[in-house]
Amino acid sequence: DTAVSQTPKYLVTQMGNDKSIKCEQNLGHDTMYWYKQDSKKFLKIMFSYNNKELIINETVPNRFSPKSPDKAHLNLHINSLELGDSAVYFCASSHLAGRSYNEQFFGPGTRLTVL
Amino acid sequence: QKEVEQNSGPLSVPEGAIASLNCTYSDRVSQSFFWYRQYSGKSPELIMSIYSNGDKEDGRFTAQLNKASQYVSLLIRDSQPSDSATYLCAGMDSSYKLIFGSGTRLLVRP
């Protein structure tokens, strides 16, 4: 199936731990994104990579570090997890970064719960 | 003013009716617009995109864009209970970032 996939689907961890979320797309897109959806369902962009180059870096704590080993993969590493990091994290991908008609397709999400 | 504003709802319509979902946006968000559907516990699913003034139809869905009024809408004809979901309006800003509204919850009553 052509899609955007993420692992894990659920992540429950203690405050202070370090965790990673992985994302892969087989749609042939050149741009990938990380979004955070909080408890009020507000969806906000965090980062974007185009062909392994960081192009969007929103005001996000530097405990969050994205890494893109190739244009089909974008991982998110989070250090020293805090309670406020609990949210659903969505990966997305698109063609045509820097174009007004770039349609973004979302992965299934990773629900992170920090205890 | 929020960059993309939506009424949180719920908007309740009977099965078979037309559901009308609305979204307004600020000057910062002006490039293009997208409607996503999100079922509870699922990811956003793109259902329509619109880039120029006027109407765009796809099956039971029609997106309308009025740049003078800074207004985007989504009409769902012959609403079905399976259309019950949260509908997210998103606009693209000048740096090509998608800015999302907080979503409108639609309930279609059988």
PDB file of C-alpha atoms in Angstrom:
ATOM      1  CA  ASP A   1       0.000   0.000   0.000  1.00  0.00           C
ATOM      2  CA  THR A   2       1.233   3.497  -0.811  1.00  0.00           C
ATOM      3  CA  ALA A   3       1.082   5.548   2.340  1.00  0.00           C
ATOM      4  CA  VAL A   4       2.708   7.467   5.113  1.00  0.00           C
ATOM      5  CA  SER A   5       3.475   5.163   8.043  1.00  0.00           C
ATOM      6  CA  GLN A   6       4.614   5.906  11.574  1.00  0.00           C
ATOM      7  CA  THR A   7       5.924   3.824  14.449  1.00  0.00           C
ATOM      8  CA  PRO A   8       5.039   3.378  17.185  1.00  0.00           C
ATOM      9  CA  LYS A   9       1.306   4.060  17.212  1.00  0.00           C
ATOM     10  CA  TYR A  10       1.281   4.510  20.984  1.00  0.00           C
ATOM     11  CA  LEU A  11       4.118   5.585  23.255  1.00  0.00           C
ATOM     12  CA  VAL A  12       3.767   5.762  27.038  1.00  0.00           C
ATOM     13  CA  THR A  13       6.818   6.892  28.946  1.00  0.00           C
ATOM     14  CA  GLN A  14       8.045   8.612  32.086  1.00  0.00           C
ATOM     15  CA  MET A  15       9.079  12.246  32.410  1.00  0.00           C
ATOM     16  CA  GLY A  16      12.742  12.771  31.680  1.00  0.00           C
ATOM     17  CA  ASN A  17      13.067   9.874  29.243  1.00  0.00           C
ATOM     18  CA  ASP A  18      14.267  10.179  25.632  1.00  0.00           C
ATOM     19  CA  LYS A  19      12.137   8.695  22.847  1.00  0.00           C
ATOM     20  CA  SER A  20      11.993   8.542  19.060  1.00  0.00           C
ATOM     21  CA  ILE A  21       9.174   8.340  16.541  1.00  0.00           C
ATOM     22  CA  LYS A  22       9.822   7.083  13.020  1.00  0.00           C
ATOM     23  CA  CYS A  23       8.075   8.013   9.803  1.00  0.00           C
ATOM     24  CA  GLU A  24       8.330   6.595   6.306  1.00  0.00           C
ATOM     25  CA  GLN A  25       6.513   7.465   3.092  1.00  0.00           C
ATOM     26  CA  ASN A  26       6.426   5.496  -0.144  1.00  0.00           C
ATOM     27  CA  LEU A  27       4.487   8.089  -2.128  1.00  0.00           C
ATOM     28  CA  GLY A  28       7.619   9.374  -3.864  1.00  0.00           C
ATOM     29  CA  HIS A  29       7.231  12.783  -2.201  1.00  0.00           C
ATOM     30  CA  ASP A  30      10.205  15.034  -1.598  1.00  0.00           C
ATOM     31  CA  THR A  31       8.950  16.898   1.457  1.00  0.00           C
ATOM     32  CA  MET A  32       8.040  15.580   4.906  1.00  0.00           C
ATOM     33  CA  TYR A  33       6.597  17.256   7.981  1.00  0.00           C
ATOM     34  CA  TRP A  34       6.024  16.778  11.691  1.00  0.00           C
ATOM     35  CA  TYR A  35       2.850  18.155  13.259  1.00  0.00           C
ATOM     36  CA  LYS A  36       1.665  18.173  16.866  1.00  0.00           C
ATOM     37  CA  GLN A  37      -2.038  17.893  17.729  1.00  0.00           C
ATOM     38  CA  ASP A  38      -2.783  18.848  21.297  1.00  0.00           C
ATOM     39  CA  SER A  39      -5.671  17.821  23.553  1.00  0.00           C
ATOM     40  CA  LYS A  40      -7.868  20.555  22.046  1.00  0.00           C
ATOM     41  CA  LYS A  41      -7.286  19.002  18.608  1.00  0.00           C
ATOM     42  CA  PHE A  42      -5.314  22.017  17.375  1.00  0.00           C
ATOM     43  CA  LEU A  43      -2.871  20.865  14.685  1.00  0.00           C
ATOM     44  CA  LYS A  44       0.391  22.803  14.416  1.00  0.00           C
ATOM     45  CA  ILE A  45       3.441  22.332  12.253  1.00  0.00           C
ATOM     46  CA  MET A  46       6.757  21.696  13.978  1.00  0.00           C
ATOM     47  CA  PHE A  47       9.286  20.892  11.244  1.00  0.00           C
ATOM     48  CA  SER A  48       9.588  20.266   7.531  1.00  0.00           C
ATOM     49  CA  TYR A  49      12.329  18.670   5.444  1.00  0.00           C
ATOM     50  CA  ASN A  50      12.740  18.876   1.685  1.00  0.00           C
ATOM     51  CA  ASN A  51      15.156  16.330   0.212  1.00  0.00           C
ATOM     52  CA  LYS A  52      16.828  15.892   3.616  1.00  0.00           C
ATOM     53  CA  GLU A  53      17.196  19.654   4.132  1.00  0.00           C
ATOM     54  CA  LEU A  54      15.403  21.404   7.020  1.00  0.00           C
ATOM     55  CA  ILE A  55      13.141  24.089   5.543  1.00  0.00           C
ATOM     56  CA  ILE A  56      10.639  24.807   8.326  1.00  0.00           C
ATOM     57  CA  ASN A  57      11.649  24.988  11.976  1.00  0.00           C
ATOM     58  CA  GLU A  58       8.893  26.437  14.110  1.00  0.00           C
ATOM     59  CA  THR A  59       9.361  27.697  17.652  1.00  0.00           C
ATOM     60  CA  VAL A  60       9.795  24.289  19.222  1.00  0.00           C
ATOM     61  CA  PRO A  61      11.951  23.441  22.291  1.00  0.00           C
ATOM     62  CA  ASN A  62      15.384  22.232  21.235  1.00  0.00           C
ATOM     63  CA  ARG A  63      14.627  18.989  23.072  1.00  0.00           C
ATOM     64  CA  PHE A  64      12.901  18.074  19.797  1.00  0.00           C
ATOM     65  CA  SER A  65      15.302  17.100  17.025  1.00  0.00           C
ATOM     66  CA  PRO A  66      14.176  15.872  13.622  1.00  0.00           C
ATOM     67  CA  LYS A  67      16.426  13.776  11.427  1.00  0.00           C
ATOM     68  CA  SER A  68      15.956  12.853   7.786  1.00  0.00           C
ATOM     69  CA  PRO A  69      18.315  10.098   6.580  1.00  0.00           C
ATOM     70  CA  ASP A  70      16.746  10.224   3.117  1.00  0.00           C
ATOM     71  CA  LYS A  71      13.757  11.853   1.488  1.00  0.00           C
ATOM     72  CA  ALA A  72      11.472   8.897   2.326  1.00  0.00           C
ATOM     73  CA  HIS A  73      12.165   8.970   6.070  1.00  0.00           C
ATOM     74  CA  LEU A  74      11.788  11.591   8.770  1.00  0.00           C
ATOM     75  CA  ASN A  75      12.315  10.725  12.420  1.00  0.00           C
ATOM     76  CA  LEU A  76      11.616  12.784  15.518  1.00  0.00           C
ATOM     77  CA  HIS A  77      13.736  12.428  18.626  1.00  0.00           C
ATOM     78  CA  ILE A  78      12.575  13.993  21.881  1.00  0.00           C
ATOM     79  CA  ASN A  79      14.925  14.412  24.846  1.00  0.00           C
ATOM     80  CA  SER A  80      13.985  14.889  28.485  1.00  0.00           C
ATOM     81  CA  LEU A  81      10.276  14.376  27.952  1.00  0.00           C
ATOM     82  CA  GLU A  82       7.891  16.648  29.842  1.00  0.00           C
ATOM     83  CA  LEU A  83       4.216  16.292  30.745  1.00  0.00           C
ATOM     84  CA  GLY A  84       3.336  18.996  28.205  1.00  0.00           C
ATOM     85  CA  ASP A  85       4.780  16.898  25.390  1.00  0.00           C
ATOM     86  CA  SER A  86       1.782  14.569  25.655  1.00  0.00           C
ATOM     87  CA  ALA A  87      -0.049  14.876  22.339  1.00  0.00           C
ATOM     88  CA  VAL A  88      -0.585  13.111  19.038  1.00  0.00           C
ATOM     89  CA  TYR A  89       2.308  13.595  16.619  1.00  0.00           C
ATOM     90  CA  PHE A  90       1.543  13.312  12.921  1.00  0.00           C
ATOM     91  CA  CYS A  91       3.983  12.895  10.098  1.00  0.00           C
ATOM     92  CA  ALA A  92       2.938  14.145   6.657  1.00  0.00           C
ATOM     93  CA  SER A  93       4.425  14.293   3.188  1.00  0.00           C
ATOM     94  CA  SER A  94       3.896  16.189  -0.053  1.00  0.00           C
ATOM     95  CA  HIS A  95       5.346  17.018  -3.438  1.00  0.00           C
ATOM     96  CA  LEU A  96       6.215  20.543  -4.390  1.00  0.00           C
ATOM     97  CA  ALA A  97       7.506  22.222  -1.261  1.00  0.00           C
ATOM     98  CA  GLY A  98       7.493  25.941  -1.826  1.00  0.00           C
ATOM     99  CA  ARG A  99       4.423  25.781  -4.028  1.00  0.00           C
ATOM    100  CA  SER A 100       0.995  27.004  -3.001  1.00  0.00           C
ATOM    101  CA  TYR A 101      -0.657  23.876  -4.332  1.00  0.00           C
ATOM    102  CA  ASN A 102       1.195  21.278  -2.289  1.00  0.00           C
ATOM    103  CA  GLU A 103      -1.274  18.798  -0.882  1.00  0.00           C
ATOM    104  CA  GLN A 104      -0.091  17.128   2.286  1.00  0.00           C
ATOM    105  CA  PHE A 105      -0.934  13.553   3.255  1.00  0.00           C
ATOM    106  CA  PHE A 106      -0.842  12.466   6.855  1.00  0.00           C
ATOM    107  CA  GLY A 107       0.348   9.329   8.598  1.00  0.00           C
ATOM    108  CA  PRO A 108      -1.764   7.536  11.232  1.00  0.00           C
ATOM    109  CA  GLY A 109      -0.244   9.431  14.159  1.00  0.00           C
ATOM    110  CA  THR A 110       1.679   8.519  17.310  1.00  0.00           C
ATOM    111  CA  ARG A 111      -0.107   9.124  20.587  1.00  0.00           C
ATOM    112  CA  LEU A 112       2.556  10.088  23.132  1.00  0.00           C
ATOM    113  CA  THR A 113       1.637  10.015  26.824  1.00  0.00           C
ATOM    114  CA  VAL A 114       4.181  11.300  29.323  1.00  0.00           C
ATOM    115  CA  LEU A 115       3.533  10.223  32.935  1.00  0.00           C
TER     116      LEU A 115
ATOM    117  CA  GLN B   1      -7.809  37.635  14.740  1.00  0.00           C
ATOM    118  CA  LYS B   2      -6.761  34.000  14.493  1.00  0.00           C
ATOM    119  CA  GLU B   3      -5.124  33.130  11.212  1.00  0.00           C
ATOM    120  CA  VAL B   4      -7.748  30.508  10.343  1.00  0.00           C
ATOM    121  CA  GLU B   5     -11.032  30.524  12.246  1.00  0.00           C
ATOM    122  CA  GLN B   6     -13.754  27.933  12.371  1.00  0.00           C
ATOM    123  CA  ASN B   7     -16.824  27.507  14.526  1.00  0.00           C
ATOM    124  CA  SER B   8     -16.173  24.483  16.743  1.00  0.00           C
ATOM    125  CA  GLY B   9     -19.752  23.230  16.435  1.00  0.00           C
ATOM    126  CA  PRO B  10     -21.170  20.730  16.630  1.00  0.00           C
ATOM    127  CA  LEU B  11     -23.075  21.355  13.447  1.00  0.00           C
ATOM    128  CA  SER B  12     -25.985  18.925  13.441  1.00  0.00           C
ATOM    129  CA  VAL B  13     -27.828  18.123  10.204  1.00  0.00           C
ATOM    130  CA  PRO B  14     -30.301  15.376   9.278  1.00  0.00           C
ATOM    131  CA  GLU B  15     -29.277  12.635   6.887  1.00  0.00           C
ATOM    132  CA  GLY B  16     -29.729  13.720   3.273  1.00  0.00           C
ATOM    133  CA  ALA B  17     -29.388  17.437   4.023  1.00  0.00           C
ATOM    134  CA  ILE B  18     -26.642  19.800   2.870  1.00  0.00           C
ATOM    135  CA  ALA B  19     -23.992  20.477   5.497  1.00  0.00           C
ATOM    136  CA  SER B  20     -22.289  23.851   5.188  1.00  0.00           C
ATOM    137  CA  LEU B  21     -18.957  24.320   6.922  1.00  0.00           C
ATOM    138  CA  ASN B  22     -17.326  27.724   7.032  1.00  0.00           C
ATOM    139  CA  CYS B  23     -13.887  29.155   7.615  1.00  0.00           C
ATOM    140  CA  THR B  24     -12.471  32.681   7.652  1.00  0.00           C
ATOM    141  CA  TYR B  25      -8.823  33.621   7.400  1.00  0.00           C
ATOM    142  CA  SER B  26      -6.476  36.514   8.028  1.00  0.00           C
ATOM    143  CA  ASP B  27      -4.246  38.403   5.594  1.00  0.00           C
ATOM    144  CA  ARG B  28      -1.305  36.177   6.562  1.00  0.00           C
ATOM    145  CA  VAL B  29      -2.986  33.126   5.053  1.00  0.00           C
ATOM    146  CA  SER B  30      -3.663  33.744   1.419  1.00  0.00           C
ATOM    147  CA  GLN B  31      -2.023  31.229  -0.860  1.00  0.00           C
ATOM    148  CA  SER B  32      -4.327  28.236  -1.055  1.00  0.00           C
ATOM    149  CA  PHE B  33      -6.824  26.343   1.055  1.00  0.00           C
ATOM    150  CA  PHE B  34      -7.505  22.783   2.024  1.00  0.00           C
ATOM    151  CA  TRP B  35     -10.281  20.863   3.761  1.00  0.00           C
ATOM    152  CA  TYR B  36      -9.381  17.819   5.816  1.00  0.00           C
ATOM    153  CA  ARG B  37     -11.733  15.348   7.484  1.00  0.00           C
ATOM    154  CA  GLN B  38     -10.657  13.785  10.775  1.00  0.00           C
ATOM    155  CA  TYR B  39     -12.533  10.950  12.414  1.00  0.00           C
ATOM    156  CA  SER B  40     -12.079  10.556  16.147  1.00  0.00           C
ATOM    157  CA  GLY B  41      -8.739   8.895  16.894  1.00  0.00           C
ATOM    158  CA  LYS B  42      -7.676   8.973  13.240  1.00  0.00           C
ATOM    159  CA  SER B  43      -5.435  11.150  11.097  1.00  0.00           C
ATOM    160  CA  PRO B  44      -6.548  14.096   8.942  1.00  0.00           C
ATOM    161  CA  GLU B  45      -7.624  13.015   5.464  1.00  0.00           C
ATOM    162  CA  LEU B  46      -7.474  15.504   2.596  1.00  0.00           C
ATOM    163  CA  ILE B  47     -10.851  15.864   0.883  1.00  0.00           C
ATOM    164  CA  MET B  48     -10.621  19.112  -1.092  1.00  0.00           C
ATOM    165  CA  SER B  49      -8.126  21.764  -2.114  1.00  0.00           C
ATOM    166  CA  ILE B  50      -8.950  25.123  -3.696  1.00  0.00           C
ATOM    167  CA  TYR B  51      -6.574  27.734  -5.029  1.00  0.00           C
ATOM    168  CA  SER B  52      -8.655  30.350  -6.846  1.00  0.00           C
ATOM    169  CA  ASN B  53     -11.899  32.224  -6.334  1.00  0.00           C
ATOM    170  CA  GLY B  54     -15.094  30.352  -7.084  1.00  0.00           C
ATOM    171  CA  ASP B  55     -16.417  26.861  -6.627  1.00  0.00           C
ATOM    172  CA  LYS B  56     -14.743  23.495  -6.997  1.00  0.00           C
ATOM    173  CA  GLU B  57     -16.855  20.354  -7.005  1.00  0.00           C
ATOM    174  CA  ASP B  58     -15.800  16.763  -6.338  1.00  0.00           C
ATOM    175  CA  GLY B  59     -18.614  14.250  -5.927  1.00  0.00           C
ATOM    176  CA  ARG B  60     -20.801  15.292  -2.989  1.00  0.00           C
ATOM    177  CA  PHE B  61     -18.288  17.944  -1.903  1.00  0.00           C
ATOM    178  CA  THR B  62     -18.067  21.552  -3.100  1.00  0.00           C
ATOM    179  CA  ALA B  63     -15.411  23.961  -1.875  1.00  0.00           C
ATOM    180  CA  GLN B  64     -16.006  27.688  -2.266  1.00  0.00           C
ATOM    181  CA  LEU B  65     -13.369  30.401  -1.993  1.00  0.00           C
ATOM    182  CA  ASN B  66     -14.020  34.130  -1.776  1.00  0.00           C
ATOM    183  CA  LYS B  67     -10.726  35.968  -1.420  1.00  0.00           C
ATOM    184  CA  ALA B  68     -12.352  39.408  -1.166  1.00  0.00           C
ATOM    185  CA  SER B  69     -14.293  38.303   1.913  1.00  0.00           C
ATOM    186  CA  GLN B  70     -11.469  35.997   3.138  1.00  0.00           C
ATOM    187  CA  TYR B  71     -13.940  33.164   3.377  1.00  0.00           C
ATOM    188  CA  VAL B  72     -13.743  29.459   2.501  1.00  0.00           C
ATOM    189  CA  SER B  73     -16.576  26.998   2.773  1.00  0.00           C
ATOM    190  CA  LEU B  74     -17.228  23.307   2.256  1.00  0.00           C
ATOM    191  CA  LEU B  75     -20.654  22.038   1.242  1.00  0.00           C
ATOM    192  CA  ILE B  76     -21.497  18.366   1.680  1.00  0.00           C
ATOM    193  CA  ARG B  77     -24.577  17.332  -0.280  1.00  0.00           C
ATOM    194  CA  ASP B  78     -26.737  14.350   0.690  1.00  0.00           C
ATOM    195  CA  SER B  79     -25.017  14.133   4.084  1.00  0.00           C
ATOM    196  CA  GLN B  80     -24.579  10.624   5.470  1.00  0.00           C
ATOM    197  CA  PRO B  81     -23.978   9.482   9.061  1.00  0.00           C
ATOM    198  CA  SER B  82     -20.523   8.390   7.875  1.00  0.00           C
ATOM    199  CA  ASP B  83     -19.732  12.070   7.191  1.00  0.00           C
ATOM    200  CA  SER B  84     -19.861  12.708  10.947  1.00  0.00           C
ATOM    201  CA  ALA B  85     -16.336  13.865  11.792  1.00  0.00           C
ATOM    202  CA  THR B  86     -14.308  16.978  12.520  1.00  0.00           C
ATOM    203  CA  TYR B  87     -13.563  19.072   9.439  1.00  0.00           C
ATOM    204  CA  LEU B  88     -10.327  21.029   9.481  1.00  0.00           C
ATOM    205  CA  CYS B  89      -9.852  24.077   7.292  1.00  0.00           C
ATOM    206  CA  ALA B  90      -6.229  24.940   6.458  1.00  0.00           C
ATOM    207  CA  GLY B  91      -4.620  27.789   4.587  1.00  0.00           C
ATOM    208  CA  MET B  92      -1.125  28.210   3.316  1.00  0.00           C
ATOM    209  CA  ASP B  93       0.894  31.257   4.316  1.00  0.00           C
ATOM    210  CA  SER B  94       3.540  33.090   2.317  1.00  0.00           C
ATOM    211  CA  SER B  95       6.272  30.725   3.521  1.00  0.00           C
ATOM    212  CA  TYR B  96       4.204  27.742   2.330  1.00  0.00           C
ATOM    213  CA  LYS B  97       3.306  26.569   5.832  1.00  0.00           C
ATOM    214  CA  LEU B  98      -0.126  25.063   6.390  1.00  0.00           C
ATOM    215  CA  ILE B  99      -2.040  26.887   9.114  1.00  0.00           C
ATOM    216  CA  PHE B 100      -4.977  24.914  10.499  1.00  0.00           C
ATOM    217  CA  GLY B 101      -8.191  26.062  12.086  1.00  0.00           C
ATOM    218  CA  SER B 102      -9.391  24.339  15.230  1.00  0.00           C
ATOM    219  CA  GLY B 103     -11.984  22.326  13.303  1.00  0.00           C
ATOM    220  CA  THR B 104     -15.772  22.071  13.131  1.00  0.00           C
ATOM    221  CA  ARG B 105     -17.457  18.935  14.414  1.00  0.00           C
ATOM    222  CA  LEU B 106     -20.209  17.707  12.096  1.00  0.00           C
ATOM    223  CA  LEU B 107     -22.949  15.347  13.286  1.00  0.00           C
ATOM    224  CA  VAL B 108     -25.247  13.810  10.685  1.00  0.00           C
ATOM    225  CA  ARG B 109     -28.394  12.454  12.350  1.00  0.00           C
ATOM    226  CA  PRO B 110     -29.891   9.267  10.814  1.00  0.00           C
TER     227      PRO B 110
END
